[in-house]
Amino acid sequence: MSDTSKNDVAESLFGAFAGIHALSLPRTTVSPPFEGLLGAFYTKLVTQSGQDSEWFVRHAPRTAETVLDLCCGGGRTAVAFARSGRRVTAVDRSALQIAAAGKHAAEEGVAGQVEWLTTDVTGLDLGRTFDLIVIAGLSLTLFEEDARAAFLDVVRRHLAPGGRLLLDHTPALLDEPSTEQALTLPVSLGDRHGFVLLGAQRIPAEGRQFTNMYAEIVDSEGGTERHLTGFRFRVDSSNDLALELTNYGLVVRDSHPDPHAVSSPGPTPFALRELVVAEASA
């Protein structure tokens, strides 16, 4: 892990996670987001639910035969589209995530229907267009400033005239307060057991949110290994996102609250997602 990556992670840590990092405890691995043990844990966690993937497939035009899945992660959405009979090209810069995605496709019997590419999406140029582009898992929100502009350029370059773009984000609401919350999840890895502490800090007034993960894994002899990561993503209002997409020739046609979300009784940083349908101008 480069010094730049380590600094990016460190700058994304808050509260107890920042305190753990400052302790510099032995056998502590600080990993980039979506890599290492915590990356594998994240992939397993999100792949267990296919509900949002079903939404993406349901809102794809029936005439859409080719699909480009950008930042495909563990492949749940790409696999869902492959099962629906589409030809899918799926891209992610993480070799770990692509490996997990390929395994998932093989388990679902669609390994031959997906082309997996391990590369940075911001420099992608495949020389062809697609009927449908999908950006799931809040992936667009992970990009800011120049990287976000480059990402949206890639989207526009690869989306056929009149093609559809499907994406999700967690919209900032009017006068939404800042919130912070942590959850503890058990982990079992053969004869090793432990927990993952998952935390989120949401600051809508500043247009940002932080997600942190910390794991302690204990082996049968009592040895402990620690893993830590953190990242930030951008929070926009629905109107601001629609205006931004317009600048790239992408017109928002519809948006939906997550149909499978469970509302919280109080303020929470685990905000409800909005699923967006946009189209490329002809």
Coordinates of C-alpha atoms in Angstrom, one line a residue:
M1 CA 0.0 0.0 0.0
S2 CA 1.5 3.3 -1.1
D3 CA 2.0 6.3 1.3
T4 CA -0.6 8.2 -0.7
S5 CA -3.2 5.4 -0.2
K6 CA -2.4 5.2 3.5
N7 CA -2.9 8.9 3.9
D8 CA -6.2 8.7 2.0
V9 CA -7.4 6.1 4.5
A10 CA -6.1 8.0 7.5
E11 CA -7.9 11.2 6.4
S12 CA -11.1 9.2 6.2
L13 CA -11.1 7.9 9.7
F14 CA -13.2 9.4 12.5
G15 CA -13.9 8.8 16.2
A16 CA -12.8 5.5 17.6
F17 CA -11.4 4.4 14.2
A18 CA -9.0 7.4 14.2
G19 CA -8.1 6.5 17.7
I20 CA -7.3 2.9 16.8
H21 CA -5.2 4.1 13.9
A22 CA -3.2 6.4 16.2
L23 CA -2.4 3.5 18.6
S24 CA -0.3 1.8 15.9
L25 CA -1.1 -1.6 17.5
P26 CA 1.0 -4.6 16.4
R27 CA -0.4 -6.9 13.6
T28 CA -2.6 -4.1 12.3
T29 CA -3.1 -3.9 8.5
V30 CA -4.4 -0.6 7.0
S31 CA -5.9 -1.5 3.7
P32 CA -7.3 0.5 0.8
P33 CA -11.1 0.4 0.5
F34 CA -12.5 -2.9 -0.9
E35 CA -9.1 -4.7 -0.6
G36 CA -7.7 -7.2 1.8
L37 CA -9.8 -9.0 4.5
L38 CA -12.2 -6.1 4.9
G39 CA -12.7 -6.0 1.1
A40 CA -13.6 -9.7 1.1
F41 CA -15.9 -9.1 4.0
Y42 CA -17.6 -6.2 2.3
T43 CA -18.1 -8.2 -0.9
K44 CA -19.6 -11.2 1.0
L45 CA -21.9 -8.9 3.0
V46 CA -23.4 -7.0 0.0
T47 CA -23.6 -10.1 -2.3
Q48 CA -26.0 -11.7 0.2
S49 CA -28.8 -9.4 -1.0
G50 CA -29.8 -9.3 -4.6
Q51 CA -32.7 -7.0 -4.2
D52 CA -31.2 -3.9 -5.6
S53 CA -29.8 -5.9 -8.5
E54 CA -33.4 -6.9 -9.3
W55 CA -34.4 -3.3 -9.4
F56 CA -31.6 -2.5 -11.9
V57 CA -32.6 -5.4 -14.1
R58 CA -36.3 -4.4 -13.9
H59 CA -35.6 -0.9 -15.0
A60 CA -33.5 -1.8 -18.0
P61 CA -35.2 -1.4 -21.3
R62 CA -36.4 -4.7 -22.8
T63 CA -34.5 -3.7 -26.0
A64 CA -31.2 -3.3 -24.1
E65 CA -28.9 -6.2 -25.2
T66 CA -25.5 -4.9 -24.1
V67 CA -24.7 -3.7 -20.5
L68 CA -21.6 -2.0 -19.1
D69 CA -21.3 -2.4 -15.3
L70 CA -18.9 0.2 -14.0
C71 CA -17.3 -0.4 -10.6
C72 CA -18.9 -3.8 -10.6
G73 CA -17.4 -4.9 -7.2
G74 CA -18.3 -8.5 -6.4
G75 CA -20.4 -8.8 -9.5
R76 CA -23.9 -9.2 -8.1
T77 CA -25.5 -6.7 -10.6
A78 CA -23.4 -8.0 -13.6
V79 CA -24.5 -11.5 -12.8
A80 CA -28.1 -10.5 -12.5
F81 CA -28.0 -9.0 -15.9
A82 CA -26.2 -12.0 -17.3
R83 CA -29.0 -14.2 -15.9
S84 CA -31.5 -12.0 -17.7
G85 CA -29.8 -12.9 -21.0
R86 CA -27.8 -9.7 -21.7
R87 CA -24.2 -9.5 -22.8
V88 CA -22.3 -7.8 -20.0
T89 CA -19.0 -6.1 -19.7
A90 CA -18.0 -5.5 -16.1
V91 CA -15.2 -3.2 -14.9
D92 CA -13.5 -2.7 -11.5
R93 CA -9.9 -1.7 -10.6
S94 CA -9.8 -4.2 -7.7
A95 CA -8.4 -7.6 -8.7
L96 CA -9.8 -9.0 -5.4
Q97 CA -13.3 -7.8 -6.4
I98 CA -13.0 -9.1 -10.0
A99 CA -11.9 -12.5 -8.7
A100 CA -14.9 -12.7 -6.4
A101 CA -17.2 -11.6 -9.2
G102 CA -15.9 -14.3 -11.5
K103 CA -16.4 -16.9 -8.9
H104 CA -20.0 -15.7 -8.3
A105 CA -20.7 -15.8 -12.0
A106 CA -19.4 -19.4 -12.2
E107 CA -21.6 -20.4 -9.3
E108 CA -24.6 -18.9 -11.1
G109 CA -23.8 -20.7 -14.4
V110 CA -23.2 -17.5 -16.4
A111 CA -19.4 -17.3 -16.5
G112 CA -19.3 -17.2 -20.3
Q113 CA -21.7 -14.3 -20.5
V114 CA -19.7 -11.7 -18.7
E115 CA -16.4 -10.0 -19.8
W116 CA -14.5 -9.0 -16.6
L117 CA -12.0 -6.1 -16.9
T118 CA -9.6 -5.1 -14.1
T119 CA -8.8 -1.4 -14.7
D120 CA -9.4 2.1 -13.5
V121 CA -12.8 3.2 -14.8
T122 CA -11.7 6.9 -15.1
G123 CA -9.4 6.0 -18.1
L124 CA -11.7 3.5 -19.8
D125 CA -12.0 3.6 -23.5
L126 CA -13.4 0.4 -25.0
G127 CA -14.1 1.9 -28.5
R128 CA -17.8 0.9 -28.5
T129 CA -21.1 1.9 -26.9
F130 CA -23.6 0.1 -24.8
D131 CA -27.4 0.1 -24.6
L132 CA -27.3 0.4 -20.8
I133 CA -24.7 1.5 -18.2
V134 CA -25.1 0.6 -14.6
I135 CA -23.3 2.3 -11.7
A136 CA -24.5 0.4 -8.5
G137 CA -23.3 0.2 -4.9
L138 CA -23.1 4.0 -4.6
S139 CA -20.0 3.9 -6.7
L140 CA -20.4 7.2 -8.4
T141 CA -20.3 8.9 -5.0
L142 CA -16.8 7.6 -4.4
F143 CA -15.5 10.0 -7.1
E144 CA -14.8 13.7 -6.6
E145 CA -13.6 16.6 -8.6
D146 CA -11.3 15.6 -11.6
A147 CA -11.9 11.9 -11.1
R148 CA -15.6 12.3 -11.1
A149 CA -15.5 14.4 -14.2
A150 CA -13.4 11.8 -15.9
F151 CA -15.8 9.1 -14.8
L152 CA -18.8 10.9 -16.2
D153 CA -16.9 11.5 -19.5
V154 CA -16.4 7.7 -19.6
V155 CA -20.1 7.2 -19.1
R156 CA -21.1 9.6 -21.8
R157 CA -18.5 8.2 -24.3
H158 CA -19.8 4.6 -23.8
L159 CA -23.5 5.2 -23.7
A160 CA -25.3 4.8 -27.0
P161 CA -27.6 7.7 -28.2
G162 CA -30.9 7.2 -26.3
G163 CA -29.2 4.6 -24.1
R164 CA -30.1 4.4 -20.4
L165 CA -28.0 5.0 -17.3
L166 CA -29.0 3.5 -13.9
L167 CA -27.3 4.5 -10.7
D168 CA -27.9 5.0 -7.0
H169 CA -26.9 7.6 -4.4
T170 CA -28.0 8.7 -0.9
P171 CA -29.5 12.2 -1.5
A172 CA -29.0 15.0 1.0
L173 CA -32.3 16.2 2.3
L174 CA -33.3 19.7 3.2
D175 CA -31.9 20.6 6.7
E176 CA -30.7 17.0 7.2
P177 CA -28.6 16.9 10.4
S178 CA -25.2 15.4 10.8
T179 CA -25.3 11.8 12.1
E180 CA -22.9 9.1 13.3
Q181 CA -23.4 5.4 14.0
A182 CA -21.5 2.2 14.5
L183 CA -22.6 -1.5 14.2
T184 CA -20.8 -4.6 15.4
L185 CA -20.9 -7.7 13.1
P186 CA -19.6 -11.2 14.0
V187 CA -17.0 -12.8 11.8
S188 CA -16.1 -16.5 11.5
L189 CA -13.2 -17.7 9.3
G190 CA -12.6 -21.4 9.9
D191 CA -11.0 -21.6 13.3
R192 CA -10.6 -17.9 13.6
H193 CA -13.3 -15.7 15.0
G194 CA -13.8 -12.0 15.8
F195 CA -15.8 -9.0 14.8
V196 CA -16.1 -6.1 12.3
L197 CA -16.9 -2.7 13.6
L198 CA -18.7 -0.8 10.8
G199 CA -19.1 3.0 11.3
A200 CA -20.6 5.8 9.3
Q201 CA -20.4 9.6 9.7
R202 CA -22.7 11.7 7.5
I203 CA -22.3 15.5 7.2
P204 CA -24.8 16.6 4.5
A205 CA -24.1 20.3 5.0
E206 CA -20.5 19.6 3.8
G207 CA -21.6 17.2 1.1
R208 CA -19.7 14.2 2.5
Q209 CA -19.9 11.0 4.3
F210 CA -17.3 8.7 5.8
T211 CA -17.5 4.9 6.1
N212 CA -15.0 3.1 8.4
M213 CA -14.4 -0.6 9.1
Y214 CA -12.2 -2.2 11.8
A215 CA -11.8 -5.9 12.4
E216 CA -10.2 -8.0 15.1
I217 CA -9.7 -11.6 14.3
V218 CA -8.5 -14.1 16.9
D219 CA -7.0 -17.5 16.0
S220 CA -7.2 -20.7 18.1
E221 CA -4.0 -19.9 20.0
G222 CA -5.3 -16.4 21.0
G223 CA -3.3 -14.5 18.4
T224 CA -5.0 -11.3 17.2
E225 CA -4.8 -9.7 13.8
R226 CA -6.3 -6.3 13.2
H227 CA -7.6 -4.7 9.9
L228 CA -8.6 -1.1 9.3
T229 CA -9.9 0.9 6.4
G230 CA -11.9 4.0 5.6
F231 CA -13.2 5.9 2.7
R232 CA -15.4 9.0 2.0
F233 CA -18.1 9.6 -0.5
R234 CA -19.9 12.6 -1.9
V235 CA -23.4 13.5 -0.8
D236 CA -25.5 15.5 -3.3
S237 CA -29.2 16.6 -3.4
S238 CA -31.3 15.0 -6.0
N239 CA -31.5 18.3 -7.9
D240 CA -27.7 18.9 -7.8
L241 CA -27.1 15.4 -9.2
A242 CA -29.6 15.9 -12.0
L243 CA -28.0 19.2 -12.9
E244 CA -24.5 17.6 -13.0
L245 CA -25.7 14.8 -15.2
T246 CA -27.2 17.3 -17.6
N247 CA -23.8 18.8 -18.2
Y248 CA -22.8 15.5 -19.6
G249 CA -25.8 15.1 -21.9
L250 CA -27.5 12.8 -19.4
V251 CA -31.2 13.6 -18.6
V252 CA -32.8 12.2 -15.4
R253 CA -36.1 10.7 -16.4
D254 CA -37.2 9.2 -13.1
S255 CA -36.0 8.4 -9.6
H256 CA -37.2 6.0 -6.9
P257 CA -36.6 5.4 -3.2
D258 CA -35.0 2.1 -2.5
P259 CA -38.1 -0.2 -2.5
H260 CA -36.5 -2.7 -0.1
A261 CA -35.1 -0.2 2.5
V262 CA -36.2 -0.3 6.1
S263 CA -36.7 3.1 7.5
S264 CA -35.0 4.1 10.7
P265 CA -37.0 5.4 13.7
G266 CA -34.4 8.2 14.1
P267 CA -31.7 10.1 12.3
T268 CA -29.0 7.7 10.9
P269 CA -26.0 8.0 8.6
F270 CA -27.1 4.9 6.9
A271 CA -29.3 7.0 4.7
L272 CA -31.9 5.7 2.3
R273 CA -30.8 5.4 -1.3
E274 CA -32.4 6.9 -4.3
L275 CA -32.3 4.9 -7.6
V276 CA -32.0 7.1 -10.6
V277 CA -33.0 6.5 -14.3
A278 CA -31.3 8.7 -16.8
E279 CA -30.9 8.7 -20.6
A280 CA -28.4 10.0 -23.1
S281 CA -29.6 12.7 -25.3
A282 CA -29.8 11.7 -28.9

